[in-house]
Coordinates of C-alpha atoms and ligand atoms in Angstrom, one line a residue:
X133 CA 30.3 149.7 146.2
X134 CA 30.5 152.2 143.4
X135 CA 27.7 154.8 143.1
X136 CA 24.7 153.5 141.1
X137 CA 22.2 155.5 139.0
X138 CA 18.9 156.2 140.7
X139 CA 17.1 154.7 137.7
X140 CA 18.5 151.2 138.4
X141 CA 17.1 151.4 142.0
X142 CA 13.8 152.8 140.9
X143 CA 13.0 150.2 138.2
X144 CA 13.5 147.5 140.8
X145 CA 11.4 149.4 143.3
X146 CA 8.7 149.8 140.7
X147 CA 8.7 146.1 139.9
X148 CA 8.6 145.1 143.5
X149 CA 6.1 147.7 144.8
X150 CA 8.2 149.8 147.2
X151 CA 9.9 153.2 147.2
X152 CA 13.5 154.3 147.7
X153 CA 14.1 157.2 150.1
X154 CA 16.1 160.1 148.8
X155 CA 17.6 162.0 151.8
X156 CA 19.1 165.4 151.6
X157 CA 22.8 165.4 152.5
X158 CA 24.1 168.7 153.9
X159 CA 27.1 167.8 156.1
X160 CA 29.3 164.9 157.2
X161 CA 27.1 163.9 160.1
X162 CA 24.0 163.6 158.0
X163 CA 25.8 161.7 155.3
X164 CA 27.2 159.3 157.9
X165 CA 23.7 158.9 159.4
X166 CA 22.1 158.2 156.0
X167 CA 24.6 155.5 155.2
X168 CA 24.4 154.0 158.7
X169 CA 20.6 153.7 158.5
X170 CA 20.8 152.1 155.0
X171 CA 23.2 149.5 156.2
X172 CA 21.2 148.7 159.4
X173 CA 18.0 148.4 157.3
X174 CA 19.8 146.6 154.4
X175 CA 18.1 149.2 152.1
X176 CA 19.2 150.9 148.9
X177 CA 19.6 154.6 149.5
X178 CA 19.7 157.9 147.5
X179 CA 21.8 160.8 148.9
X180 CA 20.8 164.0 147.3
X181 CA 22.5 167.4 147.3
X182 CA 20.6 170.6 146.6
X183 CA 22.2 173.6 145.1
X184 CA 22.0 175.1 148.6
X185 CA 23.9 172.1 150.0
X186 CA 26.5 172.4 147.3
X187 CA 27.1 176.0 148.0
X188 CA 27.2 175.3 151.8
X189 CA 29.6 172.3 151.8
X190 CA 31.3 172.6 148.4
X191 CA 30.8 170.2 145.5
X192 CA 34.1 168.4 146.1
X193 CA 33.3 167.8 149.8
X194 CA 29.8 166.5 149.1
X195 CA 31.0 164.2 146.3
X196 CA 34.0 163.0 148.2
X197 CA 32.1 162.2 151.4
X198 CA 29.3 160.4 149.6
X199 CA 31.8 158.4 147.5
X200 CA 33.7 157.4 150.7
X201 CA 30.4 156.4 152.3
X202 CA 29.3 154.4 149.2
X203 CA 32.7 152.6 148.8
X204 CA 32.6 151.3 152.4
X205 CA 29.0 150.2 152.1
X206 CA 27.4 146.9 151.2
X207 CA 24.1 148.5 150.1
X208 CA 23.5 150.4 146.8
X209 CA 24.0 154.1 147.1
X210 CA 23.2 156.8 144.6
X211 CA 24.4 160.4 144.6
X212 CA 21.7 162.7 143.0
X213 CA 21.4 166.4 142.3
X214 CA 18.2 167.7 143.9
X215 CA 16.3 170.5 142.1
X216 CA 19.1 171.5 139.6
X217 CA 17.9 174.6 137.9
X218 CA 21.2 175.7 136.3
X219 CA 22.5 173.7 133.3
X220 CA 26.2 174.5 134.1
X221 CA 25.7 173.3 137.7
X222 CA 24.2 170.0 136.3
X223 CA 27.2 169.5 134.1
X224 CA 29.6 170.2 137.1
X225 CA 27.8 167.6 139.2
X226 CA 27.9 165.0 136.4
X227 CA 31.7 165.7 135.9
X228 CA 32.2 165.4 139.7
X229 CA 30.7 161.9 139.7
X230 CA 27.0 162.2 140.6
X231 CA 25.2 159.1 139.4
X232 CA 21.9 160.9 138.9
X233 CA 20.6 164.5 138.4
X234 CA 17.3 166.2 138.7
X235 CA 16.7 169.0 136.2
X236 CA 13.9 171.1 137.6
X237 CA 12.4 173.2 134.8
X238 CA 9.1 173.4 136.5
X239 CA 9.1 177.2 136.6
X240 CA 9.6 177.3 132.8
X241 CA 6.9 177.2 130.1
X242 CA 6.3 173.5 129.1
X243 CA 8.2 173.6 125.8
X244 CA 11.2 175.2 127.5
X245 CA 11.1 172.6 130.3
X246 CA 11.1 169.9 127.6
X247 CA 13.9 171.5 125.6
X248 CA 16.2 172.0 128.7
X249 CA 15.4 168.5 130.1
X250 CA 16.4 167.1 126.7
X251 CA 19.6 169.1 126.7
X252 CA 20.5 167.5 130.1
X253 CA 19.5 164.0 128.8
X254 CA 21.8 164.5 125.9
X255 CA 24.9 164.8 128.1
X256 CA 23.7 162.4 130.9
X257 CA 22.4 159.4 129.0
X258 CA 25.6 158.5 127.1
X259 CA 27.5 158.1 130.4
X260 CA 24.8 156.3 132.3
X261 CA 23.7 159.1 134.6
X262 CA 19.9 159.1 135.2
X263 CA 17.7 162.1 134.9
X264 CA 14.6 163.2 137.0
X265 CA 12.5 166.0 135.7
X266 CA 9.7 168.0 137.3
X267 CA 6.3 168.9 136.0
X268 CA 3.8 171.0 138.1
X269 CA 5.0 173.3 140.8
X270 CA 5.9 171.8 144.2
X271 CA 6.6 175.0 146.1
X272 CA 7.1 175.5 149.8
X273 CA 4.7 175.4 152.8
X274 CA 5.5 179.1 153.3
X275 CA 4.0 180.0 149.9
X276 CA 0.8 181.8 150.8
X277 CA -1.6 180.5 148.1
X278 CA -5.3 179.7 148.0
X279 CA -6.7 176.2 147.4
X280 CA -7.8 177.0 143.8
X281 CA -4.4 178.4 143.0
X282 CA -2.8 175.3 144.5
X283 CA -4.7 173.0 142.2
X284 CA -3.5 175.1 139.2
X285 CA 0.0 174.2 140.3
X286 CA -0.7 170.5 140.3
X287 CA 0.6 168.3 137.6
X288 CA -1.7 167.9 134.7
X289 CA -1.9 164.1 133.7
X290 CA -2.1 164.7 130.0
X291 CA 0.8 167.1 130.2
X292 CA 2.7 164.4 132.1
X293 CA 2.1 161.9 129.3
X294 CA 3.2 164.5 126.6
X295 CA 6.3 165.4 128.6
X296 CA 7.4 161.8 129.1
X297 CA 6.8 161.1 125.4
X298 CA 8.8 164.2 124.3
X299 CA 11.8 163.6 126.6
X300 CA 12.2 159.9 127.5
X301 CA 13.2 160.8 131.1
X302 CA 13.8 158.1 133.7
X303 CA 11.6 159.5 136.5
X304 CA 9.2 162.4 137.0
X305 CA 8.5 164.5 140.0
X306 CA 4.9 165.6 140.2
X307 CA 2.9 168.1 142.2
X308 CA -0.2 166.4 143.9
X309 CA -0.5 168.5 147.1
X310 CA 2.8 168.2 148.9
X311 CA 5.2 171.1 149.6
X312 CA 8.7 171.6 150.9
X313 CA 9.2 172.5 154.6
X314 CA 7.1 172.1 157.7
X315 CA 3.3 171.8 157.1
X316 CA 1.0 174.0 159.2
X317 CA -1.8 171.4 159.1
X318 CA -2.0 168.0 157.5
X319 CA -1.3 167.9 153.8
X320 CA -4.0 166.5 151.5
X321 CA -2.7 164.5 148.6
X322 CA -4.7 164.2 145.3
X323 CA -4.5 160.4 144.9
X324 CA -7.0 160.5 142.1
X325 CA -4.6 162.7 140.1
X326 CA -1.7 160.4 141.0
X327 CA -3.6 157.3 139.7
X328 CA -4.5 159.1 136.5
X329 CA -0.9 160.1 135.9
X330 CA 0.2 156.6 136.6
X331 CA -2.2 155.2 134.1
X332 CA -0.7 157.5 131.4
X333 CA 3.1 157.1 132.1
X334 CA 5.0 154.0 133.0
X335 CA 8.2 155.5 134.5
X336 CA 8.8 155.8 138.3
X337 CA 7.1 158.8 139.8
X338 CA 8.8 160.9 142.5
X339 CA 7.2 162.5 145.6
X340 CA 8.8 165.7 146.9
X341 CA 7.9 167.5 150.1
X342 CA 7.3 164.2 151.8
X343 CA 8.3 165.2 155.4
X344 CA 5.2 165.6 157.5
X345 CA 3.0 163.5 155.1
X346 CA 1.3 160.9 157.3
X347 CA 2.8 157.4 156.9
X348 CA -0.5 155.9 155.6
X349 CA -0.7 158.6 152.9
X350 CA 2.9 157.9 151.9
X351 CA 2.1 154.1 151.7
X352 CA -1.0 154.8 149.6
X353 CA 1.1 157.0 147.2
X354 CA 3.6 154.2 146.9
X355 CA 0.8 151.7 146.0
X356 CA -0.3 154.2 143.3
X357 CA 3.1 154.4 141.6
X358 CA 5.5 156.6 143.8
X359 CA 9.0 155.0 143.7
X360 CA 11.2 157.7 145.2
X361 CA 10.3 159.7 148.3
X362 CA 12.2 162.9 149.1
X363 CA 13.0 163.7 152.8
X364 CA 14.9 166.8 154.0
X365 CA 12.8 168.7 156.6
X366 CA 12.4 165.7 159.0
X367 CA 16.2 165.3 158.9
X368 CA 16.7 169.0 159.8
X369 CA 14.2 168.7 162.6
X370 CA 15.8 165.5 164.1
X371 CA 19.3 167.0 163.8
X372 CA 18.6 170.5 165.2
X373 CA 16.1 169.6 167.9
X374 CA 18.6 167.1 169.3
X375 CA 21.4 169.6 169.2
X376 CA 19.2 172.1 171.0
X377 CA 18.2 169.6 173.6
X378 CA 21.8 168.7 174.4
X379 CA 22.9 172.3 174.6
X380 CA 20.0 173.1 176.9
X381 CA 20.8 170.0 179.1
X382 CA 24.5 170.7 179.1
X383 CA 25.0 174.4 178.7
X384 CA 28.7 174.1 179.5
X385 CA 29.5 171.5 176.9
X386 CA 32.0 172.9 174.4
X387 CA 33.0 169.7 172.6
X388 CA 31.0 169.9 169.2
X389 CA 31.3 166.1 169.0
X390 CA 29.2 165.7 172.1
X391 CA 26.5 167.8 170.5
X392 CA 26.7 166.6 166.9
X393 CA 27.1 162.9 167.8
X394 CA 23.6 162.6 169.4
X395 CA 22.2 164.7 166.5
X396 CA 23.6 162.2 164.1
X397 CA 22.1 159.3 166.1
X398 CA 18.7 161.0 165.9
X399 CA 19.0 161.2 162.1
X400 CA 19.8 157.5 161.9
X401 CA 16.6 156.7 163.8
X402 CA 14.3 158.8 161.7
X403 CA 15.8 157.5 158.4
X404 CA 15.4 153.9 159.6
X405 CA 11.7 154.6 160.4
X406 CA 11.2 156.1 156.9
X407 CA 12.8 153.2 155.2
X408 CA 10.4 150.8 157.0
X409 CA 7.4 152.9 155.8
X410 CA 8.7 153.1 152.2
X411 CA 9.1 149.3 152.2
X412 CA 12.8 149.5 151.1
X413 CA 14.2 147.7 154.2
X414 CA 15.7 144.4 153.2
X415 CA 15.7 145.3 149.5
X416 CA 19.4 146.1 149.1
Ligands
G3H236 O1 13.8 170.7 147.9 C1 14.2 171.3 148.8 C2 15.1 170.7 149.8 O2 14.6 170.7 151.1 C3 16.4 171.5 149.7 O3 16.4 172.7 150.4 O4 17.6 174.2 148.9 O5 17.5 174.7 151.4 O6 18.9 172.9 150.5 P1 17.7 173.7 150.3
13P237 P1 10.7 168.1 152.6 O1 10.9 169.5 152.8 O2 9.3 167.7 152.8 O3 11.6 167.2 153.4 O4 11.0 167.8 151.0 C1 12.3 167.5 150.6 C2 12.4 167.5 149.1 O5 11.4 167.4 148.4 C3 13.7 167.6 148.5 O6 13.7 167.7 147.2
ZN238 ZN1 12.0 168.7 146.4

């Protein structure tokens, strides 16, 4: 199957009340694991590459591997740029065949975020590439900030309405209490804010920093309008913890395939579990 735009997947998910998982793709084993899980679950899937992934693996390798995976697959696959902050990088990804891009202007003043998002839409829309934008600051778990400061970073519902009206984007990433990386305690999501945002905009809403958010909270967020759930950290954990375990158990093992193979299997397992929670299993 050819790569499909994220928006096609999300509109269906929005209508049917589930979310599509967007999993960060950093190397061949992870890409293979993501596609294997999607096939086993008969689920649509989004593979996303961050700017870090692109500089690690190379844009051509990422695009090439994901296209090969998609072509051999019976389930819909999208290739999405995660947190693109550089316009030229966004253009390169679109030229290279990404079916969707995120332009993350969340660190910019509102009007500049709107202007840059529109600039991306101008080049993406005519060729059917979908665009996700971000409003509010999602940050990392390592950011040492106080609760009051945290709330100031959350997405303002009225601003979200204004932003969508001024851009016409296909999906919006919001900040409601999640963060990238490993949480120290349990994250508390601002469901009231999510419900308010949902009442003001009718496009699919995206949850970033979703690794480590309890399954019940993720399900509730999906009921309240989340249609795309981003997972990276849980994949890193499954991959690296398994590698570490194999190396500890077999310190003389020098065949990388015997270390990376089990790590890949562990990623398949975690992604299948996520797809079940998101409700995307059987929705391909
Ligand atoms: O959004 C953050 C993702 O976990 C990507 O992280 O920039 O280290 O690849 P990265
Ligand atoms: P996690 O770090 O919680 O996996 O979040 C990933 C993400 O939001 C990628 O954009
Ligand atoms: Zn993110």
